[in-house]
């Protein structure tokens, strides 16, 4: 599943490839991907629209057109592919944006879970899923005091709490394991039992890990490729995710794997001990 750094890589790829392009035609081969408006309206409204920018909030892409915003959520396997000239579609190509210069942007999604919504210009951030998101994990937007207040009120395990996107946006299964390892916090530690010092370390680890992953272009897991067709290389920097049985880079103890809230979870049994 693409996480925030992968979606950011897709966004940058799109910015370099489709800004300034005007839509001549939109083909919708799998209507369910279009959440709103109706498919015919979606296709018709986009004709003649120019892509002025591509933004991102959490794992949502926001295309800024002349008169509309389009929110696009890749979910499990969605990806965009750009072709400089007309191409043939394969069975996983579901939406095709044909530009006036004959180039094409194709939305491809093996699982078909991705969704697109066309909204009035400058209202993309009001999309329901986006409104529920916590702050972006950057120094400018992610407030430590607010984070501590939210954690203090939560009796749930820290890992699923960080995964739910409401306290901070953009942490999926890979990066949450990395962040907790870096912070020496057990994934099942109840959030309200963390000390002020631990919260501070965790806060900084979230910002650091996501930033590094963004710089590396994300992590390529399975078939995931970015919009430019080039793989991210953050997997070279993974300390625990997918490292079961390998020595912890900090203490040498073999990395263990367990289920936490139904998610495969990697951790160091020595560095990350559950405190009662
Ligand atoms: Zn360790």
Short mmCIF file of C-alpha atoms and ligand atoms in Angstrom, two decimals:
data_model
loop_
_atom_site.label_atom_id
_atom_site.label_comp_id
_atom_site.label_asym_id
_atom_site.label_seq_id
_atom_site.Cartn_x
_atom_site.Cartn_y
_atom_site.Cartn_z
CA UNK A 1 0.00 0.00 0.00
CA UNK A 2 1.42 3.40 -0.89
CA UNK A 3 2.08 5.45 2.23
CA UNK A 4 2.57 9.21 2.52
CA UNK A 5 6.15 9.26 1.16
CA UNK A 6 5.15 7.15 -1.86
CA UNK A 7 2.16 9.39 -2.57
CA UNK A 8 4.45 12.42 -2.29
CA UNK A 9 6.73 10.78 -4.88
CA UNK A 10 3.76 10.24 -7.18
CA UNK A 11 2.77 13.90 -6.67
CA UNK A 12 6.24 15.11 -7.63
CA UNK A 13 6.22 12.86 -10.68
CA UNK A 14 2.84 14.22 -11.74
CA UNK A 15 3.98 17.82 -11.22
CA UNK A 16 6.92 17.23 -13.54
CA UNK A 17 4.76 15.54 -16.20
CA UNK A 18 1.22 16.93 -16.38
CA UNK A 19 1.19 20.55 -15.18
CA UNK A 20 -0.17 22.78 -17.95
CA UNK A 21 -1.79 19.90 -19.85
CA UNK A 22 -5.38 20.32 -21.02
CA UNK A 23 -7.85 17.45 -21.14
CA UNK A 24 -9.40 16.55 -24.46
CA UNK A 25 -11.23 13.41 -23.31
CA UNK A 26 -11.65 11.18 -20.27
CA UNK A 27 -12.36 7.45 -20.57
CA UNK A 28 -13.86 5.72 -17.54
CA UNK A 29 -13.53 1.94 -17.83
CA UNK A 30 -14.40 1.10 -14.22
CA UNK A 31 -17.16 3.50 -13.08
CA UNK A 32 -16.95 2.63 -9.37
CA UNK A 33 -13.63 4.44 -9.12
CA UNK A 34 -15.51 7.72 -9.68
CA UNK A 35 -17.09 8.49 -6.32
CA UNK A 36 -18.70 11.76 -7.35
CA UNK A 37 -20.26 13.29 -9.39
CA UNK A 38 -22.00 10.85 -11.80
CA UNK A 39 -19.58 9.33 -14.32
CA UNK A 40 -21.00 11.22 -17.33
CA UNK A 41 -20.76 14.50 -15.50
CA UNK A 42 -17.21 13.68 -14.34
CA UNK A 43 -16.15 13.03 -17.94
CA UNK A 44 -17.92 16.07 -19.39
CA UNK A 45 -16.85 18.61 -16.78
CA UNK A 46 -13.18 17.72 -17.21
CA UNK A 47 -13.06 18.35 -20.97
CA UNK A 48 -11.13 21.57 -21.62
CA UNK A 49 -9.80 21.73 -18.05
CA UNK A 50 -6.09 22.41 -17.55
CA UNK A 51 -4.05 20.90 -14.69
CA UNK A 52 -2.69 23.90 -12.79
CA UNK A 53 -1.15 22.04 -9.88
CA UNK A 54 -1.04 18.76 -7.98
CA UNK A 55 -1.13 18.88 -4.16
CA UNK A 56 -1.26 16.29 -1.43
CA UNK A 57 -2.74 15.94 2.04
CA UNK A 58 -1.91 12.72 3.92
CA UNK A 59 -2.26 9.98 1.31
CA UNK A 60 -4.73 11.96 -0.83
CA UNK A 61 -3.65 13.62 -4.06
CA UNK A 62 -5.45 16.82 -5.04
CA UNK A 63 -5.37 17.80 -8.72
CA UNK A 64 -6.05 21.50 -9.20
CA UNK A 65 -7.86 22.09 -12.51
CA UNK A 66 -9.02 25.38 -14.03
CA UNK A 67 -12.47 25.17 -12.40
CA UNK A 68 -12.26 22.10 -10.17
CA UNK A 69 -10.26 20.17 -7.60
CA UNK A 70 -10.04 16.41 -8.04
CA UNK A 71 -9.30 14.33 -4.95
CA UNK A 72 -7.65 11.01 -5.77
CA UNK A 73 -7.00 8.29 -3.20
CA UNK A 74 -4.81 5.41 -4.42
CA UNK A 75 -5.80 3.09 -1.55
CA UNK A 76 -4.12 -0.34 -1.90
CA UNK A 77 -2.64 -0.55 -5.38
CA UNK A 78 -3.61 2.54 -7.38
CA UNK A 79 -1.00 4.17 -9.57
CA UNK A 80 -0.69 6.77 -12.30
CA UNK A 81 1.24 6.14 -15.47
CA UNK A 82 2.13 8.80 -18.00
CA UNK A 83 2.57 8.12 -21.71
CA UNK A 84 3.86 10.81 -24.10
CA UNK A 85 1.62 9.44 -26.87
CA UNK A 86 -1.47 7.25 -27.25
CA UNK A 87 -1.00 3.82 -25.71
CA UNK A 88 -2.98 0.59 -25.43
CA UNK A 89 -4.76 -0.05 -22.16
CA UNK A 90 -4.32 -3.24 -20.18
CA UNK A 91 -6.99 -4.89 -18.01
CA UNK A 92 -5.94 -2.92 -14.94
CA UNK A 93 -6.25 0.49 -16.65
CA UNK A 94 -9.47 2.04 -15.38
CA UNK A 95 -9.39 5.77 -16.06
CA UNK A 96 -7.66 7.47 -19.00
CA UNK A 97 -7.11 11.21 -19.24
CA UNK A 98 -6.25 12.10 -22.84
CA UNK A 99 -4.58 15.50 -23.23
CA UNK A 100 -4.78 17.87 -26.20
CA UNK A 101 -1.13 17.10 -27.12
CA UNK A 102 -2.01 13.36 -27.42
CA UNK A 103 -0.18 12.42 -24.23
CA UNK A 104 -2.11 10.31 -21.71
CA UNK A 105 -2.34 9.88 -17.97
CA UNK A 106 -3.67 6.46 -17.04
CA UNK A 107 -4.96 5.39 -13.66
CA UNK A 108 -4.17 1.74 -13.07
CA UNK A 109 -5.46 -0.22 -10.08
CA UNK A 110 -5.24 -4.00 -9.72
CA UNK A 111 -7.52 -4.07 -6.67
CA UNK A 112 -9.90 -1.32 -7.92
CA UNK A 113 -10.13 0.17 -4.40
CA UNK A 114 -8.93 3.66 -5.42
CA UNK A 115 -11.42 6.54 -5.62
CA UNK A 116 -11.66 9.92 -7.39
CA UNK A 117 -13.97 12.82 -6.60
CA UNK A 118 -14.40 16.02 -8.57
CA UNK A 119 -15.10 19.02 -6.36
CA UNK A 120 -15.49 22.78 -6.76
CA UNK A 121 -12.24 24.66 -7.12
CA UNK A 122 -10.35 25.19 -3.85
CA UNK A 123 -12.61 22.84 -1.90
CA UNK A 124 -10.48 19.68 -2.15
CA UNK A 125 -9.37 20.00 1.48
CA UNK A 126 -13.02 19.79 2.53
CA UNK A 127 -13.24 16.23 1.24
CA UNK A 128 -14.56 14.12 4.13
CA UNK A 129 -11.60 11.75 4.42
CA UNK A 130 -9.20 14.70 4.38
CA UNK A 131 -11.08 16.65 7.04
CA UNK A 132 -10.65 13.78 9.48
CA UNK A 133 -6.87 13.76 9.09
CA UNK A 134 -4.46 14.84 11.80
CA UNK A 135 -1.66 17.28 10.93
CA UNK A 136 1.04 16.55 8.35
CA UNK A 137 4.15 15.14 10.07
CA UNK A 138 6.39 18.18 9.60
CA UNK A 139 8.04 20.54 12.10
CA UNK A 140 5.80 23.36 10.89
CA UNK A 141 2.44 21.59 11.25
CA UNK A 142 2.84 18.79 13.83
CA UNK A 143 2.54 20.38 17.29
CA UNK A 144 4.22 18.52 20.16
CA UNK A 145 1.95 19.82 22.96
CA UNK A 146 -1.19 18.91 21.03
CA UNK A 147 0.25 15.46 20.26
CA UNK A 148 0.98 14.84 23.94
CA UNK A 149 -2.54 15.93 24.96
CA UNK A 150 -4.08 13.53 22.43
CA UNK A 151 -1.88 10.60 23.52
CA UNK A 152 -2.60 11.24 27.22
CA UNK A 153 -6.32 10.84 26.55
CA UNK A 154 -5.95 7.53 24.68
CA UNK A 155 -5.97 4.20 26.49
CA UNK A 156 -5.38 2.24 23.28
CA UNK A 157 -2.17 0.66 22.04
CA UNK A 158 0.19 3.15 20.41
CA UNK A 159 0.56 1.37 17.04
CA UNK A 160 -3.12 1.25 15.96
CA UNK A 161 -3.58 4.76 17.33
CA UNK A 162 -0.83 6.10 15.06
CA UNK A 163 -2.22 4.11 12.11
CA UNK A 164 -5.68 5.68 12.33
CA UNK A 165 -4.45 9.02 10.83
CA UNK A 166 -6.43 11.19 13.26
CA UNK A 167 -3.59 12.23 15.56
CA UNK A 168 -1.04 12.57 12.80
CA UNK A 169 -1.48 11.91 9.08
CA UNK A 170 0.54 9.61 6.88
CA UNK A 171 1.83 6.77 9.05
CA UNK A 172 1.09 3.37 7.53
CA UNK A 173 2.31 -0.05 8.57
CA UNK A 174 5.90 0.30 7.34
CA UNK A 175 6.72 3.67 8.83
CA UNK A 176 4.91 3.13 12.11
CA UNK A 177 7.12 0.08 12.79
CA UNK A 178 10.22 2.11 11.94
CA UNK A 179 9.13 5.04 14.10
CA UNK A 180 8.39 2.86 17.16
CA UNK A 181 11.72 1.04 16.81
CA UNK A 182 13.57 4.34 16.59
CA UNK A 183 11.70 5.57 19.70
CA UNK A 184 12.28 2.28 21.61
CA UNK A 185 8.53 1.98 22.25
CA UNK A 186 6.68 -1.34 22.24
CA UNK A 187 3.87 -1.34 19.62
CA UNK A 188 1.32 -2.46 22.25
CA UNK A 189 2.27 0.16 24.84
CA UNK A 190 -0.91 2.05 25.86
CA UNK A 191 -0.60 5.62 24.54
CA UNK A 192 -1.43 7.28 27.86
CA UNK A 193 1.44 5.48 29.65
CA UNK A 194 4.17 7.15 27.58
CA UNK A 195 6.36 9.61 29.48
CA UNK A 196 6.77 13.21 28.32
CA UNK A 197 10.29 12.33 27.20
CA UNK A 198 9.05 9.33 25.19
CA UNK A 199 6.35 11.43 23.53
CA UNK A 200 9.00 13.99 22.59
CA UNK A 201 11.26 11.30 21.07
CA UNK A 202 8.30 9.71 19.25
CA UNK A 203 7.18 13.07 17.84
CA UNK A 204 10.63 13.77 16.44
CA UNK A 205 11.01 10.19 15.13
CA UNK A 206 7.76 10.54 13.15
CA UNK A 207 8.96 13.73 11.50
CA UNK A 208 12.44 12.31 10.84
CA UNK A 209 11.34 8.95 9.37
CA UNK A 210 8.70 10.45 7.07
CA UNK A 211 11.11 13.14 5.90
CA UNK A 212 13.87 10.65 5.11
CA UNK A 213 11.42 8.40 3.29
CA UNK A 214 10.15 11.35 1.22
CA UNK A 215 13.73 12.20 0.26
CA UNK A 216 14.35 8.57 -0.73
CA UNK A 217 11.23 8.55 -2.91
CA UNK A 218 9.38 6.13 -0.66
CA UNK A 219 9.73 2.39 -0.23
CA UNK A 220 9.07 -0.07 -3.03
CA UNK A 221 7.11 -3.01 -1.73
CA UNK A 222 5.88 -5.57 -4.24
CA UNK A 223 4.69 -3.95 -7.47
CA UNK A 224 4.55 -0.38 -6.32
CA UNK A 225 6.27 2.03 -8.73
CA UNK A 226 6.04 5.79 -8.84
CA UNK A 227 4.53 7.87 -11.59
CA UNK A 228 7.86 8.15 -13.36
CA UNK A 229 8.24 4.38 -13.33
CA UNK A 230 11.24 4.50 -11.03
CA UNK A 231 11.42 2.72 -7.70
CA UNK A 232 11.79 4.45 -4.34
CA UNK A 233 14.80 3.29 -2.35
CA UNK A 234 13.87 3.78 1.30
CA UNK A 235 13.80 -0.01 1.79
CA UNK A 236 17.61 0.19 2.01
CA UNK A 237 17.14 2.19 5.19
CA UNK A 238 14.54 -0.01 6.89
CA UNK A 239 15.65 -1.10 10.36
CA UNK A 240 12.80 -3.41 11.38
CA UNK A 241 10.05 -3.61 8.75
CA UNK A 242 10.45 -6.91 6.85
CA UNK A 243 13.62 -7.69 8.82
CA UNK A 244 12.28 -10.62 10.89
CA UNK A 245 15.15 -12.75 12.26
CA UNK A 246 17.84 -10.27 11.26
CA UNK A 247 19.90 -8.59 14.01
CA UNK A 248 18.54 -5.34 15.43
CA UNK A 249 20.88 -2.61 14.07
CA UNK A 250 21.11 -1.18 17.61
CA UNK A 251 21.58 -4.21 19.88
CA UNK A 252 21.90 -7.33 17.69
CA UNK A 253 18.82 -9.12 19.08
CA UNK A 254 16.89 -10.84 16.25
CA UNK A 255 13.95 -8.72 15.06
CA UNK A 256 10.64 -10.38 15.95
CA UNK A 257 7.25 -10.28 14.23
CA UNK A 258 3.80 -10.42 15.83
CA UNK A 259 0.25 -9.30 15.11
CA UNK A 260 -0.94 -6.03 16.63
CA UNK A 261 -4.54 -5.10 15.80
CA UNK A 262 -4.43 -7.56 12.86
CA UNK A 263 -1.34 -5.93 11.37
CA UNK A 264 2.00 -7.70 10.93
CA UNK A 265 4.33 -5.86 13.30
CA UNK A 266 8.12 -5.89 13.42
CA UNK A 267 9.99 -4.92 16.57
CA UNK A 268 13.09 -5.57 18.65
CA UNK A 269 12.18 -7.60 21.77
CA UNK A 270 15.16 -6.12 23.62
CA UNK A 271 14.95 -2.42 22.67
CA UNK A 272 11.16 -2.22 22.69
CA UNK A 273 9.86 -3.71 25.91
CA UNK A 274 6.27 -3.44 27.10
CA UNK A 275 6.18 -1.46 30.34
CA UNK A 276 3.40 -2.19 32.82
ZN1 LIG B 1 17.38 -3.86 19.63
#
